């Protein structure tokens, strides 16, 4: 039996019909949170996540919304509030890659990644902050509300062939910190998680063969790939009052990938 650290609270996890978002949603629910499973296209997968949570005794709904569209995001918050009464936790998880060398990258590929990975976090956070302020404090948490932004080790590690993605995550880092500075006095707690190489479909090419996996392991001092639960457990901690004095920071969940692994044998 889990400690039910999030009992009475409700959460929106964007892009939670798969991968890290799905694991975060399931883990939040197992700690007592009611969860809105946001998806943009995979309705069937989103309802599977809802079923998994309900089977475990939790509460969840599936909501279709493209996080890069203002109207969709507003509707997603309205539906969640209509169902659960309010929102206490936002996990800005939705993200994509559209990789190409800089001269091959189209303006559409650049814009799409920035729109979903960065503007999407802005649109969702803005709605969350409005709701937190309107609702006021509850007995369920010391904070007025929590926001967790899914970043990446590429918020600090440059990534050739991925300028759109790394720029979006560098943007998430400064977005998160500026927002944390702005809303901290309201007791809205804002943090980010920067995953390294976590086994999901977004990076399947890096782990689907033994050779590919061996190559990526050279970049990870702790010598294993991450799994989605590694990230989900940190998200639960950041959403709970156990981390009440943690604000405006990024937690790297990367097995040391950001530690300049090229220097491991004396550089
Ligand atoms: P994933 O592809 O399984 O998850 C991304 C989710 O975002 C999917 O469910 C997708 O449907 C959803 N999504 C895409 N566009 C959307 C939109 N417009 N509106 C709403 N949802 C949308 O991959 P993942 O690895 O679980 O990625 C989750 C997050 O973690 C992303 O932000 C990604 O950048 C970040 N991340 C992943 C890794 C990793 O190694 N897997 C590393 C660093 C950061």
PDB file of C-alpha atoms and ligand atoms in Angstrom:
ATOM      1  CA  UNK A   1       0.000   0.000   0.000  1.00  0.00           C
ATOM      2  CA  UNK A   2       1.450   3.345  -1.120  1.00  0.00           C
ATOM      3  CA  UNK A   3       1.603   6.317   1.238  1.00  0.00           C
ATOM      4  CA  UNK A   4      -1.126   8.241  -0.674  1.00  0.00           C
ATOM      5  CA  UNK A   5       0.947  11.423  -0.633  1.00  0.00           C
ATOM      6  CA  UNK A   6      -1.310  13.030  -3.270  1.00  0.00           C
ATOM      7  CA  UNK A   7      -4.691  12.077  -1.825  1.00  0.00           C
ATOM      8  CA  UNK A   8      -7.436  14.589  -2.651  1.00  0.00           C
ATOM      9  CA  UNK A   9      -5.393  16.274  -5.404  1.00  0.00           C
ATOM     10  CA  UNK A  10      -5.904  16.213  -9.132  1.00  0.00           C
ATOM     11  CA  UNK A  11      -3.362  16.341 -11.922  1.00  0.00           C
ATOM     12  CA  UNK A  12      -3.066  16.906 -15.653  1.00  0.00           C
ATOM     13  CA  UNK A  13      -0.229  15.031 -17.360  1.00  0.00           C
ATOM     14  CA  UNK A  14       0.215  16.113 -20.970  1.00  0.00           C
ATOM     15  CA  UNK A  15       1.132  13.474 -23.530  1.00  0.00           C
ATOM     16  CA  UNK A  16       0.388  10.666 -21.092  1.00  0.00           C
ATOM     17  CA  UNK A  17      -0.907   7.969 -23.433  1.00  0.00           C
ATOM     18  CA  UNK A  18       2.656   6.623 -23.779  1.00  0.00           C
ATOM     19  CA  UNK A  19       6.200   6.571 -22.418  1.00  0.00           C
ATOM     20  CA  UNK A  20       7.287   8.790 -19.542  1.00  0.00           C
ATOM     21  CA  UNK A  21       3.923  10.607 -19.320  1.00  0.00           C
ATOM     22  CA  UNK A  22       2.053   7.322 -18.966  1.00  0.00           C
ATOM     23  CA  UNK A  23       4.366   6.157 -16.163  1.00  0.00           C
ATOM     24  CA  UNK A  24       4.044   9.538 -14.405  1.00  0.00           C
ATOM     25  CA  UNK A  25       0.233   9.423 -14.623  1.00  0.00           C
ATOM     26  CA  UNK A  26       0.103   5.860 -13.215  1.00  0.00           C
ATOM     27  CA  UNK A  27       2.522   6.712 -10.408  1.00  0.00           C
ATOM     28  CA  UNK A  28       0.628   9.911  -9.451  1.00  0.00           C
ATOM     29  CA  UNK A  29      -2.627   7.913  -9.372  1.00  0.00           C
ATOM     30  CA  UNK A  30      -1.052   5.216  -7.204  1.00  0.00           C
ATOM     31  CA  UNK A  31      -0.318   7.984  -4.653  1.00  0.00           C
ATOM     32  CA  UNK A  32      -3.994   9.017  -4.617  1.00  0.00           C
ATOM     33  CA  UNK A  33      -4.171  11.746  -7.296  1.00  0.00           C
ATOM     34  CA  UNK A  34      -7.037  11.876  -9.788  1.00  0.00           C
ATOM     35  CA  UNK A  35      -5.415  12.183 -13.190  1.00  0.00           C
ATOM     36  CA  UNK A  36      -6.368  13.636 -16.571  1.00  0.00           C
ATOM     37  CA  UNK A  37      -4.640  11.604 -19.277  1.00  0.00           C
ATOM     38  CA  UNK A  38      -4.006  14.025 -22.119  1.00  0.00           C
ATOM     39  CA  UNK A  39      -3.454  12.716 -25.652  1.00  0.00           C
ATOM     40  CA  UNK A  40      -3.335  14.359 -29.067  1.00  0.00           C
ATOM     41  CA  UNK A  41      -4.018  11.383 -31.336  1.00  0.00           C
ATOM     42  CA  UNK A  42      -3.794   7.982 -29.614  1.00  0.00           C
ATOM     43  CA  UNK A  43      -7.275   7.755 -28.068  1.00  0.00           C
ATOM     44  CA  UNK A  44      -7.113   3.972 -27.624  1.00  0.00           C
ATOM     45  CA  UNK A  45      -3.806   4.146 -25.728  1.00  0.00           C
ATOM     46  CA  UNK A  46      -5.134   6.952 -23.495  1.00  0.00           C
ATOM     47  CA  UNK A  47      -8.163   4.850 -22.523  1.00  0.00           C
ATOM     48  CA  UNK A  48      -5.842   1.908 -21.795  1.00  0.00           C
ATOM     49  CA  UNK A  49      -3.993   4.122 -19.293  1.00  0.00           C
ATOM     50  CA  UNK A  50      -7.326   5.153 -17.735  1.00  0.00           C
ATOM     51  CA  UNK A  51      -8.266   1.452 -17.432  1.00  0.00           C
ATOM     52  CA  UNK A  52      -4.925   0.576 -15.834  1.00  0.00           C
ATOM     53  CA  UNK A  53      -5.399   3.308 -13.234  1.00  0.00           C
ATOM     54  CA  UNK A  54      -9.007   2.321 -12.520  1.00  0.00           C
ATOM     55  CA  UNK A  55      -8.060  -1.333 -12.160  1.00  0.00           C
ATOM     56  CA  UNK A  56      -5.658  -0.262  -9.435  1.00  0.00           C
ATOM     57  CA  UNK A  57      -8.473   1.585  -7.622  1.00  0.00           C
ATOM     58  CA  UNK A  58      -7.565   5.051  -8.929  1.00  0.00           C
ATOM     59  CA  UNK A  59      -9.513   7.714 -10.811  1.00  0.00           C
ATOM     60  CA  UNK A  60      -8.671   9.015 -14.294  1.00  0.00           C
ATOM     61  CA  UNK A  61     -10.189  10.558 -17.410  1.00  0.00           C
ATOM     62  CA  UNK A  62      -8.828  10.823 -20.956  1.00  0.00           C
ATOM     63  CA  UNK A  63      -8.837  14.241 -22.653  1.00  0.00           C
ATOM     64  CA  UNK A  64      -7.901  14.962 -26.242  1.00  0.00           C
ATOM     65  CA  UNK A  65      -5.967  18.215 -26.691  1.00  0.00           C
ATOM     66  CA  UNK A  66      -3.073  19.422 -28.796  1.00  0.00           C
ATOM     67  CA  UNK A  67      -0.941  21.319 -26.269  1.00  0.00           C
ATOM     68  CA  UNK A  68       0.249  23.744 -28.938  1.00  0.00           C
ATOM     69  CA  UNK A  69      -3.321  24.988 -29.529  1.00  0.00           C
ATOM     70  CA  UNK A  70      -4.620  27.621 -27.130  1.00  0.00           C
ATOM     71  CA  UNK A  71      -8.295  26.609 -27.505  1.00  0.00           C
ATOM     72  CA  UNK A  72      -7.536  22.920 -26.904  1.00  0.00           C
ATOM     73  CA  UNK A  73      -5.553  23.712 -23.755  1.00  0.00           C
ATOM     74  CA  UNK A  74      -8.305  25.931 -22.325  1.00  0.00           C
ATOM     75  CA  UNK A  75     -10.879  23.197 -23.023  1.00  0.00           C
ATOM     76  CA  UNK A  76      -8.661  20.568 -21.380  1.00  0.00           C
ATOM     77  CA  UNK A  77      -8.501  22.623 -18.176  1.00  0.00           C
ATOM     78  CA  UNK A  78     -12.277  23.290 -18.271  1.00  0.00           C
ATOM     79  CA  UNK A  79     -13.034  19.555 -18.628  1.00  0.00           C
ATOM     80  CA  UNK A  80     -10.610  18.574 -15.884  1.00  0.00           C
ATOM     81  CA  UNK A  81     -11.988  21.185 -13.480  1.00  0.00           C
ATOM     82  CA  UNK A  82     -15.576  20.200 -14.337  1.00  0.00           C
ATOM     83  CA  UNK A  83     -14.747  16.555 -13.539  1.00  0.00           C
ATOM     84  CA  UNK A  84     -12.371  16.776 -10.578  1.00  0.00           C
ATOM     85  CA  UNK A  85     -13.298  20.205  -9.136  1.00  0.00           C
ATOM     86  CA  UNK A  86      -9.851  21.727  -9.641  1.00  0.00           C
ATOM     87  CA  UNK A  87      -6.285  21.021 -10.747  1.00  0.00           C
ATOM     88  CA  UNK A  88      -3.452  20.838  -8.194  1.00  0.00           C
ATOM     89  CA  UNK A  89      -0.594  19.432 -10.284  1.00  0.00           C
ATOM     90  CA  UNK A  90       0.426  20.053 -13.895  1.00  0.00           C
ATOM     91  CA  UNK A  91       3.049  17.865 -15.546  1.00  0.00           C
ATOM     92  CA  UNK A  92       4.143  19.451 -18.835  1.00  0.00           C
ATOM     93  CA  UNK A  93       5.355  16.252 -20.448  1.00  0.00           C
ATOM     94  CA  UNK A  94       4.245  16.290 -24.114  1.00  0.00           C
ATOM     95  CA  UNK A  95       7.177  16.532 -26.487  1.00  0.00           C
ATOM     96  CA  UNK A  96       8.383  15.452 -29.908  1.00  0.00           C
ATOM     97  CA  UNK A  97      11.539  15.207 -32.007  1.00  0.00           C
ATOM     98  CA  UNK A  98      11.779  16.068 -35.713  1.00  0.00           C
ATOM     99  CA  UNK A  99      15.437  15.494 -36.437  1.00  0.00           C
ATOM    100  CA  UNK A 100      17.418  16.887 -39.376  1.00  0.00           C
ATOM    101  CA  UNK A 101      20.739  18.584 -40.007  1.00  0.00           C
ATOM    102  CA  UNK A 102      20.332  22.344 -39.867  1.00  0.00           C
ATOM    103  CA  UNK A 103      20.453  22.854 -43.621  1.00  0.00           C
ATOM    104  CA  UNK A 104      17.907  20.076 -44.194  1.00  0.00           C
ATOM    105  CA  UNK A 105      15.554  21.189 -41.440  1.00  0.00           C
ATOM    106  CA  UNK A 106      12.379  22.770 -42.732  1.00  0.00           C
ATOM    107  CA  UNK A 107      10.739  25.760 -41.075  1.00  0.00           C
ATOM    108  CA  UNK A 108       7.755  23.496 -40.331  1.00  0.00           C
ATOM    109  CA  UNK A 109      10.000  21.012 -38.464  1.00  0.00           C
ATOM    110  CA  UNK A 110      11.579  23.845 -36.480  1.00  0.00           C
ATOM    111  CA  UNK A 111       8.219  25.426 -35.615  1.00  0.00           C
ATOM    112  CA  UNK A 112       6.414  22.181 -34.797  1.00  0.00           C
ATOM    113  CA  UNK A 113       9.000  21.176 -32.188  1.00  0.00           C
ATOM    114  CA  UNK A 114       9.092  24.645 -30.616  1.00  0.00           C
ATOM    115  CA  UNK A 115       5.282  24.884 -30.654  1.00  0.00           C
ATOM    116  CA  UNK A 116       4.737  21.556 -28.868  1.00  0.00           C
ATOM    117  CA  UNK A 117       7.810  21.366 -26.615  1.00  0.00           C
ATOM    118  CA  UNK A 118       7.948  25.004 -25.463  1.00  0.00           C
ATOM    119  CA  UNK A 119       4.784  26.946 -26.363  1.00  0.00           C
ATOM    120  CA  UNK A 120       2.724  23.965 -25.166  1.00  0.00           C
ATOM    121  CA  UNK A 121       4.347  24.250 -21.721  1.00  0.00           C
ATOM    122  CA  UNK A 122       3.589  28.000 -21.660  1.00  0.00           C
ATOM    123  CA  UNK A 123      -0.086  27.542 -22.616  1.00  0.00           C
ATOM    124  CA  UNK A 124      -0.672  24.786 -20.030  1.00  0.00           C
ATOM    125  CA  UNK A 125       1.242  26.544 -17.238  1.00  0.00           C
ATOM    126  CA  UNK A 126      -0.694  29.773 -17.793  1.00  0.00           C
ATOM    127  CA  UNK A 127      -4.021  27.975 -17.362  1.00  0.00           C
ATOM    128  CA  UNK A 128      -2.747  26.090 -14.311  1.00  0.00           C
ATOM    129  CA  UNK A 129      -1.545  29.274 -12.571  1.00  0.00           C
ATOM    130  CA  UNK A 130      -4.894  31.011 -13.235  1.00  0.00           C
ATOM    131  CA  UNK A 131      -6.754  28.055 -11.707  1.00  0.00           C
ATOM    132  CA  UNK A 132      -4.409  27.822  -8.672  1.00  0.00           C
ATOM    133  CA  UNK A 133      -4.905  31.551  -7.922  1.00  0.00           C
ATOM    134  CA  UNK A 134      -8.678  31.392  -8.426  1.00  0.00           C
ATOM    135  CA  UNK A 135      -9.093  28.300  -6.237  1.00  0.00           C
ATOM    136  CA  UNK A 136      -6.930  29.334  -3.286  1.00  0.00           C
ATOM    137  CA  UNK A 137      -5.313  27.000  -0.753  1.00  0.00           C
ATOM    138  CA  UNK A 138      -6.734  23.612   0.149  1.00  0.00           C
ATOM    139  CA  UNK A 139      -5.890  21.232   2.982  1.00  0.00           C
ATOM    140  CA  UNK A 140      -4.318  18.794   0.552  1.00  0.00           C
ATOM    141  CA  UNK A 141      -0.937  20.525   0.051  1.00  0.00           C
ATOM    142  CA  UNK A 142       1.287  23.264   1.527  1.00  0.00           C
ATOM    143  CA  UNK A 143       1.584  24.717  -1.979  1.00  0.00           C
ATOM    144  CA  UNK A 144      -1.127  26.524  -3.899  1.00  0.00           C
ATOM    145  CA  UNK A 145      -0.240  24.311  -6.862  1.00  0.00           C
ATOM    146  CA  UNK A 146       2.651  22.535  -8.534  1.00  0.00           C
ATOM    147  CA  UNK A 147       4.086  22.616 -12.049  1.00  0.00           C
ATOM    148  CA  UNK A 148       6.623  20.078 -13.312  1.00  0.00           C
ATOM    149  CA  UNK A 149       8.223  20.696 -16.698  1.00  0.00           C
ATOM    150  CA  UNK A 150       9.688  17.752 -18.631  1.00  0.00           C
ATOM    151  CA  UNK A 151      12.974  19.005 -19.981  1.00  0.00           C
ATOM    152  CA  UNK A 152      15.953  16.900 -21.139  1.00  0.00           C
ATOM    153  CA  UNK A 153      19.696  16.620 -20.624  1.00  0.00           C
ATOM    154  CA  UNK A 154      19.691  18.581 -23.897  1.00  0.00           C
ATOM    155  CA  UNK A 155      18.716  21.693 -21.983  1.00  0.00           C
ATOM    156  CA  UNK A 156      22.471  21.845 -21.298  1.00  0.00           C
ATOM    157  CA  UNK A 157      24.084  19.310 -23.683  1.00  0.00           C
ATOM    158  CA  UNK A 158      24.246  20.639 -27.256  1.00  0.00           C
ATOM    159  CA  UNK A 159      22.881  18.141 -29.803  1.00  0.00           C
ATOM    160  CA  UNK A 160      24.031  18.224 -33.379  1.00  0.00           C
ATOM    161  CA  UNK A 161      21.328  17.238 -35.847  1.00  0.00           C
ATOM    162  CA  UNK A 162      18.634  18.239 -33.364  1.00  0.00           C
ATOM    163  CA  UNK A 163      18.811  22.045 -33.131  1.00  0.00           C
ATOM    164  CA  UNK A 164      15.037  22.378 -32.860  1.00  0.00           C
ATOM    165  CA  UNK A 165      14.807  19.892 -29.969  1.00  0.00           C
ATOM    166  CA  UNK A 166      17.773  21.171 -27.959  1.00  0.00           C
ATOM    167  CA  UNK A 167      16.634  24.790 -28.445  1.00  0.00           C
ATOM    168  CA  UNK A 168      13.177  23.872 -27.182  1.00  0.00           C
ATOM    169  CA  UNK A 169      14.600  22.214 -24.056  1.00  0.00           C
ATOM    170  CA  UNK A 170      17.050  25.068 -23.432  1.00  0.00           C
ATOM    171  CA  UNK A 171      13.954  27.262 -23.627  1.00  0.00           C
ATOM    172  CA  UNK A 172      12.104  25.052 -21.141  1.00  0.00           C
ATOM    173  CA  UNK A 173      14.930  25.554 -18.649  1.00  0.00           C
ATOM    174  CA  UNK A 174      14.684  29.354 -18.725  1.00  0.00           C
ATOM    175  CA  UNK A 175      10.881  29.273 -18.982  1.00  0.00           C
ATOM    176  CA  UNK A 176      10.694  27.121 -15.835  1.00  0.00           C
ATOM    177  CA  UNK A 177      13.122  29.305 -13.854  1.00  0.00           C
ATOM    178  CA  UNK A 178      11.518  32.620 -14.867  1.00  0.00           C
ATOM    179  CA  UNK A 179       8.064  31.271 -14.059  1.00  0.00           C
ATOM    180  CA  UNK A 180       9.295  29.940 -10.703  1.00  0.00           C
ATOM    181  CA  UNK A 181      10.695  33.374  -9.843  1.00  0.00           C
ATOM    182  CA  UNK A 182       7.421  35.041 -10.845  1.00  0.00           C
ATOM    183  CA  UNK A 183       4.908  32.810  -9.056  1.00  0.00           C
ATOM    184  CA  UNK A 184       6.908  31.596  -6.042  1.00  0.00           C
ATOM    185  CA  UNK A 185       5.370  34.230  -3.734  1.00  0.00           C
ATOM    186  CA  UNK A 186       1.952  32.755  -4.470  1.00  0.00           C
ATOM    187  CA  UNK A 187       3.345  29.437  -3.183  1.00  0.00           C
ATOM    188  CA  UNK A 188       3.095  27.877  -6.609  1.00  0.00           C
ATOM    189  CA  UNK A 189       5.987  25.441  -6.822  1.00  0.00           C
ATOM    190  CA  UNK A 190       7.672  25.056 -10.203  1.00  0.00           C
ATOM    191  CA  UNK A 191      10.436  22.589 -11.111  1.00  0.00           C
ATOM    192  CA  UNK A 192      11.740  20.551 -14.030  1.00  0.00           C
ATOM    193  CA  UNK A 193      13.021  17.052 -14.665  1.00  0.00           C
ATOM    194  CA  UNK A 194      15.778  16.493 -17.213  1.00  0.00           C
ATOM    195  CA  UNK A 195      15.775  12.838 -18.276  1.00  0.00           C
ATOM    196  CA  UNK A 196      18.782  11.297 -19.993  1.00  0.00           C
ATOM    197  CA  UNK A 197      18.288   8.177 -22.128  1.00  0.00           C
ATOM    198  CA  UNK A 198      15.006   6.629 -21.009  1.00  0.00           C
ATOM    199  CA  UNK A 199      13.735   3.630 -22.989  1.00  0.00           C
ATOM    200  CA  UNK A 200      10.638   4.898 -24.848  1.00  0.00           C
ATOM    201  CA  UNK A 201       9.502   5.065 -28.454  1.00  0.00           C
ATOM    202  CA  UNK A 202      10.940   8.602 -28.885  1.00  0.00           C
ATOM    203  CA  UNK A 203      14.496   7.182 -28.853  1.00  0.00           C
ATOM    204  CA  UNK A 204      13.863   3.589 -29.988  1.00  0.00           C
ATOM    205  CA  UNK A 205      16.734   3.767 -32.493  1.00  0.00           C
ATOM    206  CA  UNK A 206      19.218   4.205 -29.616  1.00  0.00           C
ATOM    207  CA  UNK A 207      18.266   0.971 -27.801  1.00  0.00           C
ATOM    208  CA  UNK A 208      16.568  -1.427 -30.226  1.00  0.00           C
ATOM    209  CA  UNK A 209      19.800  -3.229 -31.171  1.00  0.00           C
ATOM    210  CA  UNK A 210      22.601  -4.390 -28.846  1.00  0.00           C
ATOM    211  CA  UNK A 211      25.165  -2.310 -30.824  1.00  0.00           C
ATOM    212  CA  UNK A 212      23.066   0.848 -30.555  1.00  0.00           C
ATOM    213  CA  UNK A 213      22.526   0.287 -26.836  1.00  0.00           C
ATOM    214  CA  UNK A 214      26.272  -0.274 -26.270  1.00  0.00           C
ATOM    215  CA  UNK A 215      27.012   3.025 -28.014  1.00  0.00           C
ATOM    216  CA  UNK A 216      24.602   4.985 -25.841  1.00  0.00           C
ATOM    217  CA  UNK A 217      25.911   3.266 -22.675  1.00  0.00           C
ATOM    218  CA  UNK A 218      29.274   4.911 -23.354  1.00  0.00           C
ATOM    219  CA  UNK A 219      27.507   8.203 -22.611  1.00  0.00           C
ATOM    220  CA  UNK A 220      26.105   7.027 -19.260  1.00  0.00           C
ATOM    221  CA  UNK A 221      28.546   6.742 -16.335  1.00  0.00           C
ATOM    222  CA  UNK A 222      26.012   4.723 -14.314  1.00  0.00           C
ATOM    223  CA  UNK A 223      26.056   2.223 -17.210  1.00  0.00           C
ATOM    224  CA  UNK A 224      22.367   1.521 -17.725  1.00  0.00           C
ATOM    225  CA  UNK A 225      19.543   3.065 -19.672  1.00  0.00           C
ATOM    226  CA  UNK A 226      16.762   4.626 -17.676  1.00  0.00           C
ATOM    227  CA  UNK A 227      13.220   3.354 -17.488  1.00  0.00           C
ATOM    228  CA  UNK A 228      10.058   5.405 -17.296  1.00  0.00           C
ATOM    229  CA  UNK A 229       9.561   4.568 -13.606  1.00  0.00           C
ATOM    230  CA  UNK A 230      12.917   6.200 -12.774  1.00  0.00           C
ATOM    231  CA  UNK A 231      11.395   9.479 -13.965  1.00  0.00           C
ATOM    232  CA  UNK A 232       7.891   8.874 -12.600  1.00  0.00           C
ATOM    233  CA  UNK A 233       9.151   8.427  -9.025  1.00  0.00           C
ATOM    234  CA  UNK A 234      10.915  11.790  -9.164  1.00  0.00           C
ATOM    235  CA  UNK A 235       7.782  13.424 -10.575  1.00  0.00           C
ATOM    236  CA  UNK A 236       5.712  12.109  -7.663  1.00  0.00           C
ATOM    237  CA  UNK A 237       8.259  13.441  -5.184  1.00  0.00           C
ATOM    238  CA  UNK A 238       8.259  16.863  -6.878  1.00  0.00           C
ATOM    239  CA  UNK A 239       4.437  16.907  -6.831  1.00  0.00           C
ATOM    240  CA  UNK A 240       4.281  16.007  -3.139  1.00  0.00           C
ATOM    241  CA  UNK A 241       4.879  18.099  -0.030  1.00  0.00           C
ATOM    242  CA  UNK A 242       8.011  15.992   0.603  1.00  0.00           C
ATOM    243  CA  UNK A 243       9.778  18.417  -1.749  1.00  0.00           C
ATOM    244  CA  UNK A 244       8.094  21.557  -0.383  1.00  0.00           C
ATOM    245  CA  UNK A 245      11.328  23.618  -0.285  1.00  0.00           C
ATOM    246  CA  UNK A 246      12.442  22.597  -3.786  1.00  0.00           C
ATOM    247  CA  UNK A 247      11.581  25.397  -6.189  1.00  0.00           C
ATOM    248  CA  UNK A 248      12.944  26.557  -9.528  1.00  0.00           C
ATOM    249  CA  UNK A 249      15.348  23.688  -9.981  1.00  0.00           C
ATOM    250  CA  UNK A 250      15.950  20.972 -12.570  1.00  0.00           C
ATOM    251  CA  UNK A 251      16.537  17.425 -11.378  1.00  0.00           C
ATOM    252  CA  UNK A 252      18.642  15.399 -13.800  1.00  0.00           C
ATOM    253  CA  UNK A 253      17.455  11.779 -14.006  1.00  0.00           C
ATOM    254  CA  UNK A 254      20.168  10.615 -16.364  1.00  0.00           C
ATOM    255  CA  UNK A 255      22.579   8.122 -14.754  1.00  0.00           C
ATOM    256  CA  UNK A 256      25.220  10.854 -14.978  1.00  0.00           C
ATOM    257  CA  UNK A 257      24.870  11.604 -18.698  1.00  0.00           C
ATOM    258  CA  UNK A 258      25.371  15.308 -18.036  1.00  0.00           C
ATOM    259  CA  UNK A 259      28.745  14.674 -16.308  1.00  0.00           C
ATOM    260  CA  UNK A 260      30.922  15.033 -19.459  1.00  0.00           C
ATOM    261  CA  UNK A 261      31.341  11.230 -19.828  1.00  0.00           C
ATOM    262  CA  UNK A 262      34.049  11.784 -22.472  1.00  0.00           C
ATOM    263  CA  UNK A 263      36.382  12.576 -19.543  1.00  0.00           C
ATOM    264  CA  UNK A 264      35.727   9.284 -17.759  1.00  0.00           C
ATOM    265  CA  UNK A 265      39.141   7.851 -18.747  1.00  0.00           C
ATOM    266  CA  UNK A 266      41.083  11.026 -18.060  1.00  0.00           C
ATOM    267  CA  UNK A 267      39.648  12.847 -21.120  1.00  0.00           C
TER     268      UNK A 267
HETATM  269  P1  LIG B   1       6.751   9.567 -26.157  1.00  0.00           P
HETATM  270  O1  LIG B   1       6.774   9.809 -27.612  1.00  0.00           O
HETATM  271  O2  LIG B   1       6.276   8.242 -25.670  1.00  0.00           O
HETATM  272  O3  LIG B   1       5.897  10.681 -25.397  1.00  0.00           O
HETATM  273  C1  LIG B   1       5.565  11.922 -25.912  1.00  0.00           C
HETATM  274  C2  LIG B   1       4.076  12.112 -25.741  1.00  0.00           C
HETATM  275  O4  LIG B   1       3.707  13.445 -26.152  1.00  0.00           O
HETATM  276  C3  LIG B   1       3.283  11.124 -26.614  1.00  0.00           C
HETATM  277  O5  LIG B   1       2.278  10.515 -25.838  1.00  0.00           O
HETATM  278  C4  LIG B   1       2.678  12.015 -27.693  1.00  0.00           C
HETATM  279  O6  LIG B   1       1.445  11.540 -28.193  1.00  0.00           O
HETATM  280  C5  LIG B   1       2.504  13.323 -26.920  1.00  0.00           C
HETATM  281  N1  LIG B   1       2.345  14.479 -27.790  1.00  0.00           N
HETATM  282  C6  LIG B   1       3.048  14.786 -28.910  1.00  0.00           C
HETATM  283  N2  LIG B   1       2.571  15.918 -29.464  1.00  0.00           N
HETATM  284  C7  LIG B   1       1.566  16.333 -28.659  1.00  0.00           C
HETATM  285  C8  LIG B   1       0.684  17.438 -28.701  1.00  0.00           C
HETATM  286  N3  LIG B   1       0.740  18.354 -29.684  1.00  0.00           N
HETATM  287  N4  LIG B   1      -0.238  17.575 -27.713  1.00  0.00           N
HETATM  288  C9  LIG B   1      -0.337  16.653 -26.730  1.00  0.00           C
HETATM  289  N5  LIG B   1       0.469  15.572 -26.648  1.00  0.00           N
HETATM  290  C10 LIG B   1       1.399  15.424 -27.604  1.00  0.00           C
HETATM  291  O7  LIG B   1       8.229   9.858 -25.640  1.00  0.00           O
HETATM  292  P2  LIG B   1       8.794  10.072 -24.148  1.00  0.00           P
HETATM  293  O8  LIG B   1      10.186   9.652 -24.185  1.00  0.00           O
HETATM  294  O9  LIG B   1       7.887   9.470 -23.137  1.00  0.00           O
HETATM  295  O10 LIG B   1       8.784  11.664 -24.020  1.00  0.00           O
HETATM  296  C11 LIG B   1       8.102  12.367 -22.987  1.00  0.00           C
HETATM  297  C12 LIG B   1       8.863  13.656 -22.671  1.00  0.00           C
HETATM  298  O11 LIG B   1      10.138  13.333 -22.118  1.00  0.00           O
HETATM  299  C13 LIG B   1       9.130  14.551 -23.877  1.00  0.00           C
HETATM  300  O12 LIG B   1       8.961  15.904 -23.514  1.00  0.00           O
HETATM  301  C14 LIG B   1      10.584  14.262 -24.197  1.00  0.00           C
HETATM  302  O13 LIG B   1      11.214  15.346 -24.835  1.00  0.00           O
HETATM  303  C15 LIG B   1      11.135  14.046 -22.787  1.00  0.00           C
HETATM  304  N6  LIG B   1      12.403  13.322 -22.754  1.00  0.00           N
HETATM  305  C16 LIG B   1      12.471  11.996 -23.090  1.00  0.00           C
HETATM  306  C17 LIG B   1      13.701  11.346 -23.012  1.00  0.00           C
HETATM  307  C18 LIG B   1      13.854   9.894 -23.323  1.00  0.00           C
HETATM  308  O14 LIG B   1      14.999   9.408 -23.288  1.00  0.00           O
HETATM  309  N7  LIG B   1      12.839   9.140 -23.607  1.00  0.00           N
HETATM  310  C19 LIG B   1      14.842  12.056 -22.643  1.00  0.00           C
HETATM  311  C20 LIG B   1      14.728  13.403 -22.343  1.00  0.00           C
HETATM  312  C21 LIG B   1      13.509  14.020 -22.389  1.00  0.00           C
END
